PDB file of C-alpha atoms in Angstrom:
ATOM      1  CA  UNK A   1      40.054 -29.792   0.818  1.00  0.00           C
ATOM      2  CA  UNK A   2      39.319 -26.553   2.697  1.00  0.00           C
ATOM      3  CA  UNK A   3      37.449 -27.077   6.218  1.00  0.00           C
ATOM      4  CA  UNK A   4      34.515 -24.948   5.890  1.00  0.00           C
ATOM      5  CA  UNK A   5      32.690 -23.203   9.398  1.00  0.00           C
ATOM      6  CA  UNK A   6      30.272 -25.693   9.588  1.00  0.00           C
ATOM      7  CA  UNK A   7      32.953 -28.552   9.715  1.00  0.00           C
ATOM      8  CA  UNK A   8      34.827 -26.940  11.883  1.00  0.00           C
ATOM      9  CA  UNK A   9      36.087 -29.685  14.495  1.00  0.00           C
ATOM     10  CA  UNK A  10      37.273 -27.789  18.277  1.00  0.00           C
ATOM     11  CA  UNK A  11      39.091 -28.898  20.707  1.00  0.00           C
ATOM     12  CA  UNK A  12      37.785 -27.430  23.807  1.00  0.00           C
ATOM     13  CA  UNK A  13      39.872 -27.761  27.284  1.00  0.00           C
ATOM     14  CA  UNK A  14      38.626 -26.068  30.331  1.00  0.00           C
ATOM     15  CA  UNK A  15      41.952 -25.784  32.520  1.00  0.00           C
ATOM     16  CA  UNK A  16      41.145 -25.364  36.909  1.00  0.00           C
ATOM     17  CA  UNK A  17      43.148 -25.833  39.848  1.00  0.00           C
ATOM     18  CA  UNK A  18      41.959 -29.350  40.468  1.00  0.00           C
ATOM     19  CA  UNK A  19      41.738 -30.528  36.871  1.00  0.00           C
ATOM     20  CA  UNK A  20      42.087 -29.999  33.485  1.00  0.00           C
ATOM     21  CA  UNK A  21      39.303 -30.889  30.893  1.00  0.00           C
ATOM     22  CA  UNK A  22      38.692 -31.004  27.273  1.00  0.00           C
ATOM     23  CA  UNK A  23      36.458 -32.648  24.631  1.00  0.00           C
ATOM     24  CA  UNK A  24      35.493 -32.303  21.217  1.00  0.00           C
ATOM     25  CA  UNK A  25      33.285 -29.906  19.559  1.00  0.00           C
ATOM     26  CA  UNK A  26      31.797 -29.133  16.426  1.00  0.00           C
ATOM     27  CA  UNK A  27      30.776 -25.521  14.969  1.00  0.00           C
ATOM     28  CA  UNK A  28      27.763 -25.478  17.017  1.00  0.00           C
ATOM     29  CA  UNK A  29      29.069 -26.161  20.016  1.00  0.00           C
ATOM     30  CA  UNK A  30      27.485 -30.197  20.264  1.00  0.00           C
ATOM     31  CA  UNK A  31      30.047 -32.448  22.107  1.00  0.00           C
ATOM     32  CA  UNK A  32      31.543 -34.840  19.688  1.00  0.00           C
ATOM     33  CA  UNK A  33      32.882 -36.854  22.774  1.00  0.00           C
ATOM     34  CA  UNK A  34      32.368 -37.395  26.260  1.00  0.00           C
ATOM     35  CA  UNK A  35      34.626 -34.634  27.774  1.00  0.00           C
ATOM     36  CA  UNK A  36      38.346 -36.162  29.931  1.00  0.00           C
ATOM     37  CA  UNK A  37      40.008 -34.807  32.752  1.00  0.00           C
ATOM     38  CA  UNK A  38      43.609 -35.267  34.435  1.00  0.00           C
ATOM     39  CA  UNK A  39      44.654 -33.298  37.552  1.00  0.00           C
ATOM     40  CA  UNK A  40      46.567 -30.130  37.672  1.00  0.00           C
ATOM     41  CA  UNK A  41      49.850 -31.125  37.965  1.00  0.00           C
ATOM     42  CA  UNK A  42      51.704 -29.669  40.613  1.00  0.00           C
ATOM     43  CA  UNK A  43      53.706 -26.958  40.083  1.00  0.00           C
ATOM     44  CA  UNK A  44      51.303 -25.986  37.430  1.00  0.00           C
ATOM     45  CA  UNK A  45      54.003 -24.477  35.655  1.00  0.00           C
ATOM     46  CA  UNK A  46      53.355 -23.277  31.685  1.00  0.00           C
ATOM     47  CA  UNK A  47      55.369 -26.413  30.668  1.00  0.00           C
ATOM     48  CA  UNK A  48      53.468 -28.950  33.141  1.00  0.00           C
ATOM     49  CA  UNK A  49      50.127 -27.804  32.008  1.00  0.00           C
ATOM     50  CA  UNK A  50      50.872 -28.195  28.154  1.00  0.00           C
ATOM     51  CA  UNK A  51      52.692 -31.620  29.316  1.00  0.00           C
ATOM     52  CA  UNK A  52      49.078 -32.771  30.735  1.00  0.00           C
ATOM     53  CA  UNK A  53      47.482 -31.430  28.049  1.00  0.00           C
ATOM     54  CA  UNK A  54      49.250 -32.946  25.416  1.00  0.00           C
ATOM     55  CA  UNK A  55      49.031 -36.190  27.297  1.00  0.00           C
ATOM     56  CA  UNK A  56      45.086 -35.714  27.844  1.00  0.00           C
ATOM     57  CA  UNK A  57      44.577 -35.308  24.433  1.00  0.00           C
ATOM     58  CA  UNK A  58      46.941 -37.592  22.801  1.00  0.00           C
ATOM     59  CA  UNK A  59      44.373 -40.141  21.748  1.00  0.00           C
ATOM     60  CA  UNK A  60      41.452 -38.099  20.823  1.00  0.00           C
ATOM     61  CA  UNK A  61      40.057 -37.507  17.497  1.00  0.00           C
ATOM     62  CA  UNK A  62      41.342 -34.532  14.917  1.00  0.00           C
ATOM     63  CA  UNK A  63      40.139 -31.215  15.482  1.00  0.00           C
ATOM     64  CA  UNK A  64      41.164 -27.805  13.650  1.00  0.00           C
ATOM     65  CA  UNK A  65      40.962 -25.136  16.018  1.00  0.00           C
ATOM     66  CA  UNK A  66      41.774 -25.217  20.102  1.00  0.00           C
ATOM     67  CA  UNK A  67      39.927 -22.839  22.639  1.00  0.00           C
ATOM     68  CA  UNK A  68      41.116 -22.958  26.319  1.00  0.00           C
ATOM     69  CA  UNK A  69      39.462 -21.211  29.456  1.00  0.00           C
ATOM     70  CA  UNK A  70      42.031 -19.915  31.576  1.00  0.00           C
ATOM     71  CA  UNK A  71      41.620 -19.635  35.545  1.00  0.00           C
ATOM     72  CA  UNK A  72      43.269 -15.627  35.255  1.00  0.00           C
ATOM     73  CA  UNK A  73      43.368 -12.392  33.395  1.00  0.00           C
ATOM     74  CA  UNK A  74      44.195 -12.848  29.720  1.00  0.00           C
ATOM     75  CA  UNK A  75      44.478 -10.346  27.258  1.00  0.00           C
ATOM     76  CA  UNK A  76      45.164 -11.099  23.101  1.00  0.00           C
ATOM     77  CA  UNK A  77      46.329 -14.492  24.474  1.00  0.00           C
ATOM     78  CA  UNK A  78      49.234 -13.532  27.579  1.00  0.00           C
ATOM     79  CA  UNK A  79      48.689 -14.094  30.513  1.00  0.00           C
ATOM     80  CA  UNK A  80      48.481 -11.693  33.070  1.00  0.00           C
ATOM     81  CA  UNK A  81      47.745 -13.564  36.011  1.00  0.00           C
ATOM     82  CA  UNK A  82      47.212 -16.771  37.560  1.00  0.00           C
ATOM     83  CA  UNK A  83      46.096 -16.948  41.362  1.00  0.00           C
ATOM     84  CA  UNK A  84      45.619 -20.662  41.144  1.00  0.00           C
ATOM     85  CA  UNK A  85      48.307 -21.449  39.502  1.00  0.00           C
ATOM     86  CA  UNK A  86      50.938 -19.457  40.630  1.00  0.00           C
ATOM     87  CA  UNK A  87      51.474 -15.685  39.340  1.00  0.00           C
ATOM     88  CA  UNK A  88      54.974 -16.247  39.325  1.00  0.00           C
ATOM     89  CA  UNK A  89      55.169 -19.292  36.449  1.00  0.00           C
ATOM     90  CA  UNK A  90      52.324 -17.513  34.214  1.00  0.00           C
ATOM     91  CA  UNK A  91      53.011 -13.521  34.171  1.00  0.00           C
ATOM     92  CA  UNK A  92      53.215 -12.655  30.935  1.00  0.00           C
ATOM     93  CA  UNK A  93      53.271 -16.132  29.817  1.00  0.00           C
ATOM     94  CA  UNK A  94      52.054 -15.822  26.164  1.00  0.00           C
ATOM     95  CA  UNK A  95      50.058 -18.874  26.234  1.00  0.00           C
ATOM     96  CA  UNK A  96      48.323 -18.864  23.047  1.00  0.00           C
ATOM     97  CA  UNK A  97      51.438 -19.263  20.910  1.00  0.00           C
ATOM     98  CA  UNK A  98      52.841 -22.009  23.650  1.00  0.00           C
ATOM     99  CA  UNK A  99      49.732 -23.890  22.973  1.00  0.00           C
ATOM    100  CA  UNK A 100      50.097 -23.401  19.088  1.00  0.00           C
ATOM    101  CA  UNK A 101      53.430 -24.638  18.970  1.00  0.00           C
ATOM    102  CA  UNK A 102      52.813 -27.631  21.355  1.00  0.00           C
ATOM    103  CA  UNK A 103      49.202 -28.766  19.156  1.00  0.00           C
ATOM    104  CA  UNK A 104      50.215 -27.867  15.875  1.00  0.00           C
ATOM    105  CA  UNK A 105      46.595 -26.149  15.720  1.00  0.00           C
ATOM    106  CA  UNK A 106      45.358 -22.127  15.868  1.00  0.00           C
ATOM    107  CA  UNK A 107      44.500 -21.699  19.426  1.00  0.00           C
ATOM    108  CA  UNK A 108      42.550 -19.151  21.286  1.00  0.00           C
ATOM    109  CA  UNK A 109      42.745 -18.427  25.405  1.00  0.00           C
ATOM    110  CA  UNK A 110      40.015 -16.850  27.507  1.00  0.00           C
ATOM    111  CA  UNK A 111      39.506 -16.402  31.490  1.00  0.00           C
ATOM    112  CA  UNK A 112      37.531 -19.387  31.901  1.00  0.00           C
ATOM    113  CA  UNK A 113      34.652 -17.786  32.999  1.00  0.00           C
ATOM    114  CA  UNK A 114      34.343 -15.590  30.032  1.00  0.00           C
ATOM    115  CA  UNK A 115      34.552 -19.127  27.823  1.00  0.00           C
ATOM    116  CA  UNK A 116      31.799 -20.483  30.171  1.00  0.00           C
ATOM    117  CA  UNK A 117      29.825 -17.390  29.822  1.00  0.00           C
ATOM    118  CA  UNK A 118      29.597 -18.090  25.859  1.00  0.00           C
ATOM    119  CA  UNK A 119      28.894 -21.970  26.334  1.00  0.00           C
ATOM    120  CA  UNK A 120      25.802 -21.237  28.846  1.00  0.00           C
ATOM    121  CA  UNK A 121      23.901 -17.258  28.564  1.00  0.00           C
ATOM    122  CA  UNK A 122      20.983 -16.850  26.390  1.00  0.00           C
ATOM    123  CA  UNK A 123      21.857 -14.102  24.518  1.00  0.00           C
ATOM    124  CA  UNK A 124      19.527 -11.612  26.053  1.00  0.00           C
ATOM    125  CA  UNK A 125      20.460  -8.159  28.455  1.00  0.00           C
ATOM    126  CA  UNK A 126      22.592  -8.236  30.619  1.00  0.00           C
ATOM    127  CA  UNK A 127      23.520 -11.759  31.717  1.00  0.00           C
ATOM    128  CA  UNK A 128      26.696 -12.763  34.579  1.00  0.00           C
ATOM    129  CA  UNK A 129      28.213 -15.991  34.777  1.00  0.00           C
ATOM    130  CA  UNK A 130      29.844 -17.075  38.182  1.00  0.00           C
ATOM    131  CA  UNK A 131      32.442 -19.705  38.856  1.00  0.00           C
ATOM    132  CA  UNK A 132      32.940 -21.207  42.703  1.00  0.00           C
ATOM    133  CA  UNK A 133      35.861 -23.496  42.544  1.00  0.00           C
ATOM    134  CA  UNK A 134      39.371 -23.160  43.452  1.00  0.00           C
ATOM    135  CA  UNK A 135      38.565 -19.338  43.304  1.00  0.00           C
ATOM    136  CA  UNK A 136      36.060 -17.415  42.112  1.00  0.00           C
ATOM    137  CA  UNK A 137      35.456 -16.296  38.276  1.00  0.00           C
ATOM    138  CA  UNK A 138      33.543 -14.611  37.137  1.00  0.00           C
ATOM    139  CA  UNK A 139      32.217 -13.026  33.413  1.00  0.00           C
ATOM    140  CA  UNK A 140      29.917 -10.972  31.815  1.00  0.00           C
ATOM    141  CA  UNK A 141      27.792 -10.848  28.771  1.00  0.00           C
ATOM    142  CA  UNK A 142      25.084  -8.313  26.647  1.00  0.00           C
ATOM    143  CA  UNK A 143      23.378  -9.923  24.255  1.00  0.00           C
ATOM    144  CA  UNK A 144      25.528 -12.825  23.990  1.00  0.00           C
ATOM    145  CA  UNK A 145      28.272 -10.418  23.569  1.00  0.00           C
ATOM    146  CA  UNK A 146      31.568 -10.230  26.307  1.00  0.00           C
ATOM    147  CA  UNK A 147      32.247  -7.666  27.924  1.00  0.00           C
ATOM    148  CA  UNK A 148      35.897  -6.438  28.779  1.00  0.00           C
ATOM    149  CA  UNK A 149      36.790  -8.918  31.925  1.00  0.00           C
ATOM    150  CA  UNK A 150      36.909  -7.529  35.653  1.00  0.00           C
ATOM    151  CA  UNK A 151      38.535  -9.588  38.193  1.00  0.00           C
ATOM    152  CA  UNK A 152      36.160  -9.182  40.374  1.00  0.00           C
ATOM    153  CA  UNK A 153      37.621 -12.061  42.607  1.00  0.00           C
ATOM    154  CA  UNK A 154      40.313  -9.785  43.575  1.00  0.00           C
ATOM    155  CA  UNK A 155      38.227  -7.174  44.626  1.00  0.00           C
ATOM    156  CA  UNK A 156      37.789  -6.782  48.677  1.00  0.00           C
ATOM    157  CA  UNK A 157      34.699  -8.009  49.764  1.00  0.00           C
ATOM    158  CA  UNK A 158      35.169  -8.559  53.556  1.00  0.00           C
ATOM    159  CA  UNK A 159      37.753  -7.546  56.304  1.00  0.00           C
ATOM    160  CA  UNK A 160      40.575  -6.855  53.192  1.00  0.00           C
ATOM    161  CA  UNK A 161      39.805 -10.502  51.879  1.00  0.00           C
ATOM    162  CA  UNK A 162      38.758 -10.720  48.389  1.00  0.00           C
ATOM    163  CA  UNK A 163      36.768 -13.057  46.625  1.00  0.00           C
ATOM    164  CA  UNK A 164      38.631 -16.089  45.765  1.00  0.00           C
ATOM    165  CA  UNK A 165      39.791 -15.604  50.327  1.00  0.00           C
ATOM    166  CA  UNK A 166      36.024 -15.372  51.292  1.00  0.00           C
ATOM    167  CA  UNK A 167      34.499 -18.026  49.163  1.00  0.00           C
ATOM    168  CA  UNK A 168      37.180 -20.120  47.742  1.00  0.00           C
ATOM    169  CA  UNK A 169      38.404 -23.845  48.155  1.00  0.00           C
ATOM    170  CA  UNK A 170      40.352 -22.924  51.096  1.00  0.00           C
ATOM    171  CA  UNK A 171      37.218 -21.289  52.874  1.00  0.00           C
ATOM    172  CA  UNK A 172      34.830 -23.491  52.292  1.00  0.00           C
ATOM    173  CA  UNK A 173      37.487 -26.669  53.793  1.00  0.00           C
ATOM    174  CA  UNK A 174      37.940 -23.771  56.230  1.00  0.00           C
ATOM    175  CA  UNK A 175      34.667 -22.898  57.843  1.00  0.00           C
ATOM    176  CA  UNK A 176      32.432 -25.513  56.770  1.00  0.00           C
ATOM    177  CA  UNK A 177      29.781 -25.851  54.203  1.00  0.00           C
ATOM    178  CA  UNK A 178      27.174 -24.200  56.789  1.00  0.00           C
ATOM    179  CA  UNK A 179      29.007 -20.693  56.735  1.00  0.00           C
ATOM    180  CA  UNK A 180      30.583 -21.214  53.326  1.00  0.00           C
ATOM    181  CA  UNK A 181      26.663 -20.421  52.328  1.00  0.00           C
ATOM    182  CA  UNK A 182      26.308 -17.574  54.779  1.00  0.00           C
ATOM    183  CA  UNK A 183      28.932 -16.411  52.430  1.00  0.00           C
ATOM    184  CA  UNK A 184      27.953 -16.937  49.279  1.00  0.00           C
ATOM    185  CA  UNK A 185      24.352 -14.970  50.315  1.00  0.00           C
ATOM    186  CA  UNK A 186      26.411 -12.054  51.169  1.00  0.00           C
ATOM    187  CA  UNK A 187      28.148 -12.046  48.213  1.00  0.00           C
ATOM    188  CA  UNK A 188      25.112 -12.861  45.599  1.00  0.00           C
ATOM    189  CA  UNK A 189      23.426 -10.001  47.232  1.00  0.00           C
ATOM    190  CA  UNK A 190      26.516  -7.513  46.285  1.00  0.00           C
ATOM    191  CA  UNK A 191      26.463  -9.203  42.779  1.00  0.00           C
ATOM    192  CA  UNK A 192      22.834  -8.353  42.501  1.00  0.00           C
ATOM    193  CA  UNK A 193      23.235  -4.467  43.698  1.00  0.00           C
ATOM    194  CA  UNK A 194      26.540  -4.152  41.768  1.00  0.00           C
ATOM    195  CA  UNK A 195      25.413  -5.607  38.538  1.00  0.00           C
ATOM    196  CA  UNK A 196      21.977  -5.387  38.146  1.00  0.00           C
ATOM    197  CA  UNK A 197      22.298  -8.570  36.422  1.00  0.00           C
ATOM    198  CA  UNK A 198      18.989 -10.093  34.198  1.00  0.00           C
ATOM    199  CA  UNK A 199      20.235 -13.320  35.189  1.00  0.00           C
ATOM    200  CA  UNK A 200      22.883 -15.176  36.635  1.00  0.00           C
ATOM    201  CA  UNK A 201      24.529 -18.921  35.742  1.00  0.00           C
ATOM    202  CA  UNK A 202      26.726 -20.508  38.613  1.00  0.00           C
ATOM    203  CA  UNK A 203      29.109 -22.602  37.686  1.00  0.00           C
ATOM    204  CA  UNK A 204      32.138 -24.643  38.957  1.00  0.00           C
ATOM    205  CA  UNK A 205      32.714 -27.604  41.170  1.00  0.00           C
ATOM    206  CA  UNK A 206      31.352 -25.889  44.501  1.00  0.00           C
ATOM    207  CA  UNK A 207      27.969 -25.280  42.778  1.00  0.00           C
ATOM    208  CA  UNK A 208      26.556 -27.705  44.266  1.00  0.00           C
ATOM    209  CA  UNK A 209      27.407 -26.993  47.592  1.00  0.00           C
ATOM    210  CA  UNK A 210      24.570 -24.284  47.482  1.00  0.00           C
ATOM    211  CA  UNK A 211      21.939 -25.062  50.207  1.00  0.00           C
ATOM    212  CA  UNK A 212      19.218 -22.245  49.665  1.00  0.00           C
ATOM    213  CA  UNK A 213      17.207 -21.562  47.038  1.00  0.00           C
ATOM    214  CA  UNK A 214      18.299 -19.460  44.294  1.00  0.00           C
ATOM    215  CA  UNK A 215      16.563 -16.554  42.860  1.00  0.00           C
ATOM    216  CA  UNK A 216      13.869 -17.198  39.708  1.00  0.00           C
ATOM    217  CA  UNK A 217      16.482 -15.641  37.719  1.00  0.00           C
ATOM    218  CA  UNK A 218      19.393 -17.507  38.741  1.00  0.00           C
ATOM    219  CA  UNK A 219      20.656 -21.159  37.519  1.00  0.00           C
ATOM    220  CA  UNK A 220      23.100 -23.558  38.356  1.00  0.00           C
ATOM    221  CA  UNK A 221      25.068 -24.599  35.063  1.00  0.00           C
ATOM    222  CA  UNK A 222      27.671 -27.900  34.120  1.00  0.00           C
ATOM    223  CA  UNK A 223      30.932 -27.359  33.464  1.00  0.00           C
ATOM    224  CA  UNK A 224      29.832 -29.549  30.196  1.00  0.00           C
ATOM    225  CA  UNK A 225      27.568 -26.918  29.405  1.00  0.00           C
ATOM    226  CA  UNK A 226      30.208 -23.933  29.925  1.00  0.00           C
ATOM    227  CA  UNK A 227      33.123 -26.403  27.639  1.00  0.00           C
ATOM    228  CA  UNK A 228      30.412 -25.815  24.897  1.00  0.00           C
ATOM    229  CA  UNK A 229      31.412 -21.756  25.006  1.00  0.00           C
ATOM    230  CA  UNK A 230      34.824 -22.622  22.868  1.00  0.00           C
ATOM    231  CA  UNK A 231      32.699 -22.988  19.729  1.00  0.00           C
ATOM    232  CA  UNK A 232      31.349 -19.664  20.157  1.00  0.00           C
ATOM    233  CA  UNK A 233      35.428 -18.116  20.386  1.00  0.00           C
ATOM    234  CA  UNK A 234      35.039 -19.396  16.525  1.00  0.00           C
ATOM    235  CA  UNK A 235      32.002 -18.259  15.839  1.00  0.00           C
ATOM    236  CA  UNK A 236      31.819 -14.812  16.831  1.00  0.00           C
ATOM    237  CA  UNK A 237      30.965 -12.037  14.654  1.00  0.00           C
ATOM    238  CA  UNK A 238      33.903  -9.650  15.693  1.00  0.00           C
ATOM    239  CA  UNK A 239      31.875  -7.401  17.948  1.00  0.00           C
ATOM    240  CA  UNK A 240      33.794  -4.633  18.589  1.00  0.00           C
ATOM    241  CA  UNK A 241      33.737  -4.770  22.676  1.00  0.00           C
ATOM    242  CA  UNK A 242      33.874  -8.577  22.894  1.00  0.00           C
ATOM    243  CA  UNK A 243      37.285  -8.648  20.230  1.00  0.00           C
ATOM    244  CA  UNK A 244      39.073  -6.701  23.047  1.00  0.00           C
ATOM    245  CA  UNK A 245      38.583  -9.605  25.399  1.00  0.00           C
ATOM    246  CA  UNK A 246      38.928 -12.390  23.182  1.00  0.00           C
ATOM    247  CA  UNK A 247      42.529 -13.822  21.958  1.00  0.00           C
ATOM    248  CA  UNK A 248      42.990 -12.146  18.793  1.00  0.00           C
ATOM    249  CA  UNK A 249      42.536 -14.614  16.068  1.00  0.00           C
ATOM    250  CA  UNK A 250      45.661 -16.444  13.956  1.00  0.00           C
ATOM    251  CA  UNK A 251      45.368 -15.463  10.649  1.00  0.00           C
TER     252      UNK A 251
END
């Protein structure tokens, strides 16, 4: 019997470079089961992280479809890069069909910010979605719609550092969680001029190292609540802009 949209069962698995994550979904995005983690292994190599994976999920229920947020640029499923992982194991590392192989399932892989940005935005204007974890990611929506991904993390942002440099794991262990939040001012305020943003969502680990109060149009989100986004890579409606970003689907 034919799985219909509505029956659609997702594995969703949120990969960082701490931990890797997953749970179940349905169409709609409503966590079937309390979402697992394992660590990164170390080298995160392509074959170590489908290893973990495969081990992660060996015990969980069936699903049909697999969606994966990426920590780097992908494009139609290859990656391009992978700061946190190592840029050397993943260039051009056509992950989607690795994953395929390895779950026997149709898979789709997008920066995990961009997958976060569909679990969490509204839908309305103009709306950026912010990671602070091992790096920084970051995505943007209109309407509920992605836009083509910008590494913004690897843009300069102070003194020839970039993003993930300034505000990162490493500077935050660095200077302390006083300065780390000097920082992260600095660098909302740029977001704010650059983007013109109707609202932000900050995710990742780090989120709640925030000390100051945010802006009325600025919110803290889970990374439970940005997992949710790998129903949406099912569910969209083939908006011309957003298909350019997204894994193309397996036919």
């Amino acid at each position: 019997m034919k799985t219909t949209p509505s029956q659609l069962k997702i594995l969703s698995i949120d990969i960082g470079g701490s931990s890797i994550k997953a749970t179940i979904l349905d169409s709609k995005g409503t966590l079937k089961m309390d979402y697992k983690k394992v660590v990164t292994p170390k080298p995160a190599t392509p074959e170590n992280v489908i290893k973990s994976i495969k081990t992660l999920v060996k015990d969980y229920p069936a699903y049909d479809k697999v969606s994966v947020g990426f920590p780097g640029y992908v494009r139609n499923g290859i990656v391009k890069t992978a700061p946190n992982l190592g840029n050397d194991f993943w260039k051009d590392v056509n992950f989607r069909l690795k994953l395929e192989e390895a779950l026997g399932k149709d898979a789709q892989v997008v920066n995990d910010a961009d997958m976060q940005g569909l679990g969490v935005v509204s839908g309305k204007g103009l709306e950026m979605v912010i990671t602070l974890g091992t790096g920084f990611g970051t995505a943007l929506l209109m309407d509920g719609h992605l836009l083509p991904h910008l590494e913004v993390a690897h843009h300069p942002v102070s003194k020839g550092r970039d993003y993930d440099e300034y505000i990162g794991d490493i500077a935050l262990d660095k200077e302390g969680v006083k300065k780390w939040n000097s920082r992260i001012k600095k660098v909302f305020k740029i977001l704010k001029t650059v983007f013109n943003y109707d609202y932000l969502y900050i995710g990742g680990g780090n989120s709640d190292r925030l000390t100051f109060k945010l802006d009325k149009n600025m919110k803290i989100v889970t990374n439970a609540d940005g997992i949710k986004g790998g129903a949406r890579l099912w569910a969209e409606d083939k908006h011309p802009v957003t298909h350019t970003t997204m894994a193309t689907p397996t036919k």
